[in-house]
CSV table of C-alpha atoms and ligand atoms in Angstrom, one decimal:
chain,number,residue,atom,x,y,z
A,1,UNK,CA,0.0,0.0,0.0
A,2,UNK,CA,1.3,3.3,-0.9
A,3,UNK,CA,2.0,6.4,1.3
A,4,UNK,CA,-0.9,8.5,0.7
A,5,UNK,CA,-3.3,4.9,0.7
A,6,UNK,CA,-1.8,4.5,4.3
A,7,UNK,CA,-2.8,7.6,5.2
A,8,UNK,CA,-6.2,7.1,3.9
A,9,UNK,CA,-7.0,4.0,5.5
A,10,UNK,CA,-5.8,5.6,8.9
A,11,UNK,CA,-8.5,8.5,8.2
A,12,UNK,CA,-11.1,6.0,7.1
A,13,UNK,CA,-10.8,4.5,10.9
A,14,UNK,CA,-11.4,7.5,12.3
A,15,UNK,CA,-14.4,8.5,10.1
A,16,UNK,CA,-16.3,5.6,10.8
A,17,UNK,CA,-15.8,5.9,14.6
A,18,UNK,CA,-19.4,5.3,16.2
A,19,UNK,CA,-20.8,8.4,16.8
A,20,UNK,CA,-23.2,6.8,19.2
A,21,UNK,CA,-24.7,3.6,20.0
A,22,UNK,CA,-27.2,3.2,17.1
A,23,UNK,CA,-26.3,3.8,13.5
A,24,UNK,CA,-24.7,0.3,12.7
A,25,UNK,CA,-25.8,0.9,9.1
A,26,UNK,CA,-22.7,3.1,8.6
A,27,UNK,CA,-19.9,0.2,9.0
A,28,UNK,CA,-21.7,-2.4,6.6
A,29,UNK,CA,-21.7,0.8,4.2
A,30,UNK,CA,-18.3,1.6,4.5
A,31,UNK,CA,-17.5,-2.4,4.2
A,32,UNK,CA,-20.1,-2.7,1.1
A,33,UNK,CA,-18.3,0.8,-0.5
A,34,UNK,CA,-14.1,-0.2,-0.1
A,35,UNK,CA,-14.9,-3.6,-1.2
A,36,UNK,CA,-16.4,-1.7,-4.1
A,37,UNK,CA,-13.6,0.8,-4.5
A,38,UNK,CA,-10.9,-1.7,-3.4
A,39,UNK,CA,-9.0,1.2,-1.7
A,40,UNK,CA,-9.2,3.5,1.4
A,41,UNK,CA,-12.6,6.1,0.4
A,42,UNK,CA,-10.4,9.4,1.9
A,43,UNK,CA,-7.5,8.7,0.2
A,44,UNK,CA,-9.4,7.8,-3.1
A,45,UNK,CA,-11.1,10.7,-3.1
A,46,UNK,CA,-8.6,13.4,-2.2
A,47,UNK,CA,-6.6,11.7,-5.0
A,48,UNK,CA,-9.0,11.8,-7.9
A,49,UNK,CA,-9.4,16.0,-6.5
A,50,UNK,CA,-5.5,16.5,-6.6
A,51,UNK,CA,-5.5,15.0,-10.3
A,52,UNK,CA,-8.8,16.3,-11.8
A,53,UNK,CA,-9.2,19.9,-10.2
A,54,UNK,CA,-6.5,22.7,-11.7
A,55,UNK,CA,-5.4,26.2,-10.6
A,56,UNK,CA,-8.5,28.3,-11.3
A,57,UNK,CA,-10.8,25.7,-12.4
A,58,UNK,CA,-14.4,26.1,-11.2
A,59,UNK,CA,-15.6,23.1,-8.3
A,60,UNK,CA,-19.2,22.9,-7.3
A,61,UNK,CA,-20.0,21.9,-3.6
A,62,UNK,CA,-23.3,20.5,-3.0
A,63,UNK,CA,-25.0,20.0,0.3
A,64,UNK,CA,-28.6,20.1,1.6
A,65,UNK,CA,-30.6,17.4,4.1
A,66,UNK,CA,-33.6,18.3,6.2
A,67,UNK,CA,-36.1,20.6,5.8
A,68,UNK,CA,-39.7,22.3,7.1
A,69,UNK,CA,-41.4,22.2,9.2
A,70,UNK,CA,-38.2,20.9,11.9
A,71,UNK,CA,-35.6,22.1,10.1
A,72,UNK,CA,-36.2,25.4,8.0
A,73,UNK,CA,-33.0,26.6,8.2
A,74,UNK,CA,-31.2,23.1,7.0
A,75,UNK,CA,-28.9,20.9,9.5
A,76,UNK,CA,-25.6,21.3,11.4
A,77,UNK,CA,-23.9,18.2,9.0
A,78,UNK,CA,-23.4,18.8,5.8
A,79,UNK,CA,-22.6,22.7,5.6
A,80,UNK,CA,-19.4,22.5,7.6
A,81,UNK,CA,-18.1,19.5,5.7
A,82,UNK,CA,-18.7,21.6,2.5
A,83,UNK,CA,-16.9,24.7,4.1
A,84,UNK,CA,-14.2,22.8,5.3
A,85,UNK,CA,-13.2,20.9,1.7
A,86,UNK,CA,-14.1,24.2,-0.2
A,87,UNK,CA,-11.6,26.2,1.6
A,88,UNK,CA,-8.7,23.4,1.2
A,89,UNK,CA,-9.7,22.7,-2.7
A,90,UNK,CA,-9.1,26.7,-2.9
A,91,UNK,CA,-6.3,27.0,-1.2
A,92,UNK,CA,-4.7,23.7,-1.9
A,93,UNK,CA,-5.4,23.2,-5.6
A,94,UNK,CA,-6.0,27.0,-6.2
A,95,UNK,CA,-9.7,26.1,-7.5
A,96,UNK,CA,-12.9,28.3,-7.3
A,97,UNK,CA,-15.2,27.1,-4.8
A,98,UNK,CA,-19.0,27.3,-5.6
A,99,UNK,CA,-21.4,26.4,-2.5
A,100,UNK,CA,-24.6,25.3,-4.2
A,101,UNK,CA,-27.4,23.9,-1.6
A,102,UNK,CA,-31.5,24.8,-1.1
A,103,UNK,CA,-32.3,29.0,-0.7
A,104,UNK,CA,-32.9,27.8,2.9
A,105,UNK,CA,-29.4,26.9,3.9
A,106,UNK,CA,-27.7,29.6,2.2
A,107,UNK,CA,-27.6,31.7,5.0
A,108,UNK,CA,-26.2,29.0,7.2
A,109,UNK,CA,-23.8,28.6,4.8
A,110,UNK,CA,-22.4,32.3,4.7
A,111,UNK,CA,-22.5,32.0,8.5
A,112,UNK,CA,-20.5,29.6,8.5
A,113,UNK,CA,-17.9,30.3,6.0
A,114,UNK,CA,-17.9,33.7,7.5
A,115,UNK,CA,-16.4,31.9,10.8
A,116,UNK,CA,-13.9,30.3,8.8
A,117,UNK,CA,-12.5,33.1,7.5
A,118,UNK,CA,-14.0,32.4,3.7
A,119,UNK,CA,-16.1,34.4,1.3
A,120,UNK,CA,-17.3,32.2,-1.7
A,121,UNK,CA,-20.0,32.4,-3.7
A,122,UNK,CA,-23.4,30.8,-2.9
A,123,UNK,CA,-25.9,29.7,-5.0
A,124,UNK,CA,-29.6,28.5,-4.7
A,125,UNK,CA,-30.4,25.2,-6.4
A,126,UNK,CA,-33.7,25.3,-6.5
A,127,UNK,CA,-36.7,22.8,-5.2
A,128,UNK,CA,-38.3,20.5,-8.2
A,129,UNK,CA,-36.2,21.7,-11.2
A,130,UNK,CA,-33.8,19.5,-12.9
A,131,UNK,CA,-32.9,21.6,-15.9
A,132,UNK,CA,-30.9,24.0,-13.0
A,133,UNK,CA,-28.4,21.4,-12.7
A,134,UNK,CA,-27.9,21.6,-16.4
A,135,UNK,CA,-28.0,25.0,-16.1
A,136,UNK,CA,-24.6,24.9,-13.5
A,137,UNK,CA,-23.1,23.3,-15.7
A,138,UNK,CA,-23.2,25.1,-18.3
A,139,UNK,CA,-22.5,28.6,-17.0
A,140,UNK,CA,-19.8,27.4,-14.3
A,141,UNK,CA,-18.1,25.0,-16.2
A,142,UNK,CA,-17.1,22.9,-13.5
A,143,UNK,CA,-14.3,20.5,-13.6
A,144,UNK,CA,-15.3,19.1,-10.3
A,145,UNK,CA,-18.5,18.5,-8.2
A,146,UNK,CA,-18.3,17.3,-4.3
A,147,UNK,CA,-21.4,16.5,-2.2
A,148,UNK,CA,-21.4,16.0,1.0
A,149,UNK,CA,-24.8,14.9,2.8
A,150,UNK,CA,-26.8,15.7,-0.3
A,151,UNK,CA,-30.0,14.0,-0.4
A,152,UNK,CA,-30.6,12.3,-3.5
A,153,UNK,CA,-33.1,10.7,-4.8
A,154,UNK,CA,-34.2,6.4,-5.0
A,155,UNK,CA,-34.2,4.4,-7.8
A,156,UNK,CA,-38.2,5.9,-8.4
A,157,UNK,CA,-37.2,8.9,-7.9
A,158,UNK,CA,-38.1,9.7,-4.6
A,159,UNK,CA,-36.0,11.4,-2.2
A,160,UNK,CA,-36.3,10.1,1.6
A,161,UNK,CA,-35.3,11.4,4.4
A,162,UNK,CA,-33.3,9.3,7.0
A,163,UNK,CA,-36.8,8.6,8.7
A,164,UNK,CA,-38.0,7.2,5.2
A,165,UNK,CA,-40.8,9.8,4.4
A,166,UNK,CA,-41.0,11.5,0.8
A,167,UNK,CA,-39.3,14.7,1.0
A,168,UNK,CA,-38.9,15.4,-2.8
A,169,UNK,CA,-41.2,18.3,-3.1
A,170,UNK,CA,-38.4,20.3,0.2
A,171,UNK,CA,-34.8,19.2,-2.2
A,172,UNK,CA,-33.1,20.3,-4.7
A,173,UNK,CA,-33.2,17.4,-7.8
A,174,UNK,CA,-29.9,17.1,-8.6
A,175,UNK,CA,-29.9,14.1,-11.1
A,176,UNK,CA,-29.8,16.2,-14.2
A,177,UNK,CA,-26.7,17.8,-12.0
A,178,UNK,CA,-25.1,14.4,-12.1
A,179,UNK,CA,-26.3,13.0,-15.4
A,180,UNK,CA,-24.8,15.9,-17.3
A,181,UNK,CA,-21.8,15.7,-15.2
A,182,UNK,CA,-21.1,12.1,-16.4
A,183,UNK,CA,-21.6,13.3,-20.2
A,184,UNK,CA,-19.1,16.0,-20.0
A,185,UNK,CA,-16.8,13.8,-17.7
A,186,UNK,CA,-16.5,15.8,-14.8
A,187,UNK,CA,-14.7,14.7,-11.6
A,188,UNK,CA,-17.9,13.8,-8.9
A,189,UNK,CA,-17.1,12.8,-5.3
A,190,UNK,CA,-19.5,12.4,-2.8
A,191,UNK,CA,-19.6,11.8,1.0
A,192,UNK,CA,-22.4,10.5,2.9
A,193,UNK,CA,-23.6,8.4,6.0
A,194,UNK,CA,-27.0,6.7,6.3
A,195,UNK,CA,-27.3,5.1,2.3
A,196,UNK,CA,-30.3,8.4,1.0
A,197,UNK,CA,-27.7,10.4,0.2
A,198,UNK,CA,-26.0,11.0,-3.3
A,199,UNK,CA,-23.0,8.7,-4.2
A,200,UNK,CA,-24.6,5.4,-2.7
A,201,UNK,CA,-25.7,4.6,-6.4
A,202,UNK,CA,-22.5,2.4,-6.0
A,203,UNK,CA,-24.1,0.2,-3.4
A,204,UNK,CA,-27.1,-0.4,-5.7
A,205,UNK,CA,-27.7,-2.3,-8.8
A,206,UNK,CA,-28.3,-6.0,-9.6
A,207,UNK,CA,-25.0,-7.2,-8.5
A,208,UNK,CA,-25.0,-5.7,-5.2
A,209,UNK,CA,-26.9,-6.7,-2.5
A,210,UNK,CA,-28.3,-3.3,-0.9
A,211,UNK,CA,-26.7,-3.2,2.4
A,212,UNK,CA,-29.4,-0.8,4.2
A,213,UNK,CA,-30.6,-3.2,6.1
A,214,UNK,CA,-33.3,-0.2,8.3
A,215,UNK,CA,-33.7,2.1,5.1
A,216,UNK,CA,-37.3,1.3,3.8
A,217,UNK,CA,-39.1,3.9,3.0
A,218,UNK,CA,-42.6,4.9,4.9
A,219,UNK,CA,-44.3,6.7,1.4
A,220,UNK,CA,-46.5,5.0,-0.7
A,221,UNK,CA,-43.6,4.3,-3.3
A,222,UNK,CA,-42.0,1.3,-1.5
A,223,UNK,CA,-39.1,1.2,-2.4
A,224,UNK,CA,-35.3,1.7,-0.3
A,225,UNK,CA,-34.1,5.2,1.0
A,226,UNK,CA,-31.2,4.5,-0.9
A,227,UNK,CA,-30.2,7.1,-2.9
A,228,UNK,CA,-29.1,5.4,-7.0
A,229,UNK,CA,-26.6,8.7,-7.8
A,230,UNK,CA,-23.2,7.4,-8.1
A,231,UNK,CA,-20.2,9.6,-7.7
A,232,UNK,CA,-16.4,8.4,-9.5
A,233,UNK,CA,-15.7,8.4,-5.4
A,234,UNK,CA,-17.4,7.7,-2.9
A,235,UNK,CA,-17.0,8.1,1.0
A,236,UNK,CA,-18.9,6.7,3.7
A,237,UNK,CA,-18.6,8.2,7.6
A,238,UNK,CA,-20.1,8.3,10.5
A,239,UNK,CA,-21.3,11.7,10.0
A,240,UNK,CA,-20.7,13.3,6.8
A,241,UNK,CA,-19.1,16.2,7.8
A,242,UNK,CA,-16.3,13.8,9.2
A,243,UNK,CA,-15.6,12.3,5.7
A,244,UNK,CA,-15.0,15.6,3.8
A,245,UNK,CA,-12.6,16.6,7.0
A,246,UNK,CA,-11.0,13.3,6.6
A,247,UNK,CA,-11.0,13.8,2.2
A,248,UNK,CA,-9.2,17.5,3.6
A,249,UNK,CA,-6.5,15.3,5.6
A,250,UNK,CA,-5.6,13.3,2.5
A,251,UNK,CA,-5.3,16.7,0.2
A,252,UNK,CA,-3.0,18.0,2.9
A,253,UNK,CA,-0.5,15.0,2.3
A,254,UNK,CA,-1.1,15.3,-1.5
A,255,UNK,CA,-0.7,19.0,-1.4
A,256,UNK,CA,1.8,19.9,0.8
A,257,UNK,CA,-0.1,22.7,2.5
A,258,UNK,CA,-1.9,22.9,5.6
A,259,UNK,CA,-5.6,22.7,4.6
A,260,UNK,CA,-7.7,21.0,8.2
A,261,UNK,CA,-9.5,23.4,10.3
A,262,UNK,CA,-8.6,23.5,13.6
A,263,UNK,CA,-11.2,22.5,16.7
A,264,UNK,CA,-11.7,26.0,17.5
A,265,UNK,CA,-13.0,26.7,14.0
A,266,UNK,CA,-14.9,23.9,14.4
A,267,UNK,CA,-16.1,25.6,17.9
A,268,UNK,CA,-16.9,29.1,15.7
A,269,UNK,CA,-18.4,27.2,12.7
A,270,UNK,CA,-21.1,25.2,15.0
A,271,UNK,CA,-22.0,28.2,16.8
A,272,UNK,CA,-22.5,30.4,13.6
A,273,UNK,CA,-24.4,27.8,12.1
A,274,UNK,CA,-27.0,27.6,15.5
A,275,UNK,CA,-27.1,31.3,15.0
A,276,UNK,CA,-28.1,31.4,11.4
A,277,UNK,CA,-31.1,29.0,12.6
A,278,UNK,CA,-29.7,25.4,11.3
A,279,UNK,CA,-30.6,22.5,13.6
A,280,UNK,CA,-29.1,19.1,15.1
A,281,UNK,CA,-30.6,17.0,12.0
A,282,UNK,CA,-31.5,14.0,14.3
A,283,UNK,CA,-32.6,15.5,17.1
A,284,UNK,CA,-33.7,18.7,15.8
A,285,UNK,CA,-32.3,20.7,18.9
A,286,UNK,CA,-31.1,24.0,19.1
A,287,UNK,CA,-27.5,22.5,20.8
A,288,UNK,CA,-24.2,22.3,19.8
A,289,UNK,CA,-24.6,19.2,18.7
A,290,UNK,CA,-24.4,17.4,14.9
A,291,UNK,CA,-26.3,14.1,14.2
A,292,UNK,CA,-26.6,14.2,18.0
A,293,UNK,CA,-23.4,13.9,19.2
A,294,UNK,CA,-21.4,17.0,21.2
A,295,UNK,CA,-19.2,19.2,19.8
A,296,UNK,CA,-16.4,18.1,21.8
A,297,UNK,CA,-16.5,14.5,20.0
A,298,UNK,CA,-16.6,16.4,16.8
A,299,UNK,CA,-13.3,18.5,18.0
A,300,UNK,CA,-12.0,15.1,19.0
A,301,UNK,CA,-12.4,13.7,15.3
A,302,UNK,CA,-10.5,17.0,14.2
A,303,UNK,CA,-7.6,16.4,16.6
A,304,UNK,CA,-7.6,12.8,15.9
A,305,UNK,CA,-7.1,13.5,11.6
A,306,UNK,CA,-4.8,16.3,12.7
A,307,UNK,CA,-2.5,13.9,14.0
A,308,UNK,CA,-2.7,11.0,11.2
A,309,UNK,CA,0.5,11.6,9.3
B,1,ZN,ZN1,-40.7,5.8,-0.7
């Protein structure tokens, strides 16, 4: 195994760490997706970025999960991960950042990149239209697009949340997005953690047996929550915000510049977020929390890739 694989795998570990007691979905995805992939997911990831993305080239950075009525500003996962690998493909690879997500989280967003230290643009994609990921395209020319905790729609179509109810109508549809992406052969890496998220397209298809073992939907289409977008990479954590810090950990090595936030930013990034009006997506709290879990386990996961070498 090479260097930079090394280093991947060591990330990987710490991305999957349990971020509670439930949510044993997430290691028989992360099994199903390196079997898959055949190497480490951070590593893969951060390497496809450092080849495909050039100084000044144009990257689009999707996120967006939860919605009204207990969410109407968007969640505390997702944004952050975005921020965090936006800031390192800019000042890493010397790429323009695009934040794209629902007109609902946008202000989360600048909120949060605000307490980063980053300015960016932001753009609405908006609810029910597929042409406006053609449109992207087209007037960004992208050479790369990164999703983290992007709900994506099943097999039928349908977008699920994590509770398996038919959210369509509140998200962005982003399959034109990644349809025209795969004509024009752009660079798409995704990160995700339950399975209803885009990149998990991987994990289903006739020769893979789904591995969501508690993702049925509740709406009348019966089918899995599993989202059928694949992405050229995919990576599968814990919380999704953790994969794109641990993606960020492998650019540094690739890179050679220092490109991971630091836990105080991740301090000043939760707490602008709470401002703006996002929410804990599983428990819907006001708290400093994200999928539940504290912010001091989320600082620990920032010192714990800080120290992978
Ligand atoms: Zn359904």
């Amino acid at each position: 195994m090479g260097s930079i694989a090394k280093l991947g795998a060591a990330a990987d570990q710490i991305c999957i760490l349990p971020r509670g007691t439930s949510g044993g979905d997430v290691q028989r995805l992360y099994r199903a997706a390196r079997r898959l992939q055949k190497v480490p997911l951070t590593s893969l990831a951060a390497s496809r970025l450092a080849e495909g993305v050039r100084s000044g080239d144009a990257s689009l950075l999707l996120t967006g999960a939860g919605g009204p009525p207990e969410l109407p500003f968007g969640e505390t996962d997702g944004p952050l991960g975005v921020a965090v690998l936006a800031r390192a493909l800019h000042q890493g690879l010397g790429a323009r950042p695009y934040l794209i997500s629902e007109e609902r989280n946008l202000g989360p967003l600048r909120a949060v990149l605000e307490a980063m230290g980053a300015d960016y643009p932001l753009l609405a994609f908006p609810c029910g239209e597929e042409e406006a990921g053609y449109r992207f395209l087209e007037e960004l020319q992208p050479r790369a697009i990164i999703s983290v905790e992007k709900l994506g729609p099943n097999p039928k179509g349908v977008v699920h949340d994590m509770r398996g109810r038919d959210v369509s109508a509140l998200h962005a549809s982003v399959r034109g997005l990644f349809d025209g992406a795969k004509d024009r052969d752009i660079l798409t890496v995704a990160v995700g953690d339950r399975g209803n998220e885009v990149g998990f397209g991987h994990l289903f298809g006739p020769h893979v047996r789904p591995p969501l073992r508690s993702g049925q939907c509740r709406c009348p289409c019966r089918g899995s929550i599993g989202c059928d977008i694949r992405a050229d990479a995919l990576v599968v954590s814990s919380i999704s915000n953790w994969g794109a810090y641990g993606v960020v950990t492998c650019l540094q090595a690739l890179t050679g510049h220092r490109l991971l936030h630091t836990p105080q930013e991740e301090a000043a990034m939760l707490k602008a977020i709470l401002h703006a009006g996002a929410r804990d997506g599983v428990t819907h709290t006001a708290t400093l929390t994200v999928d539940g879990s504290d912010l001091s386990v989320q600082q620990a996961v920032v010192t714990l890739l800080g120290s992978v070498h």
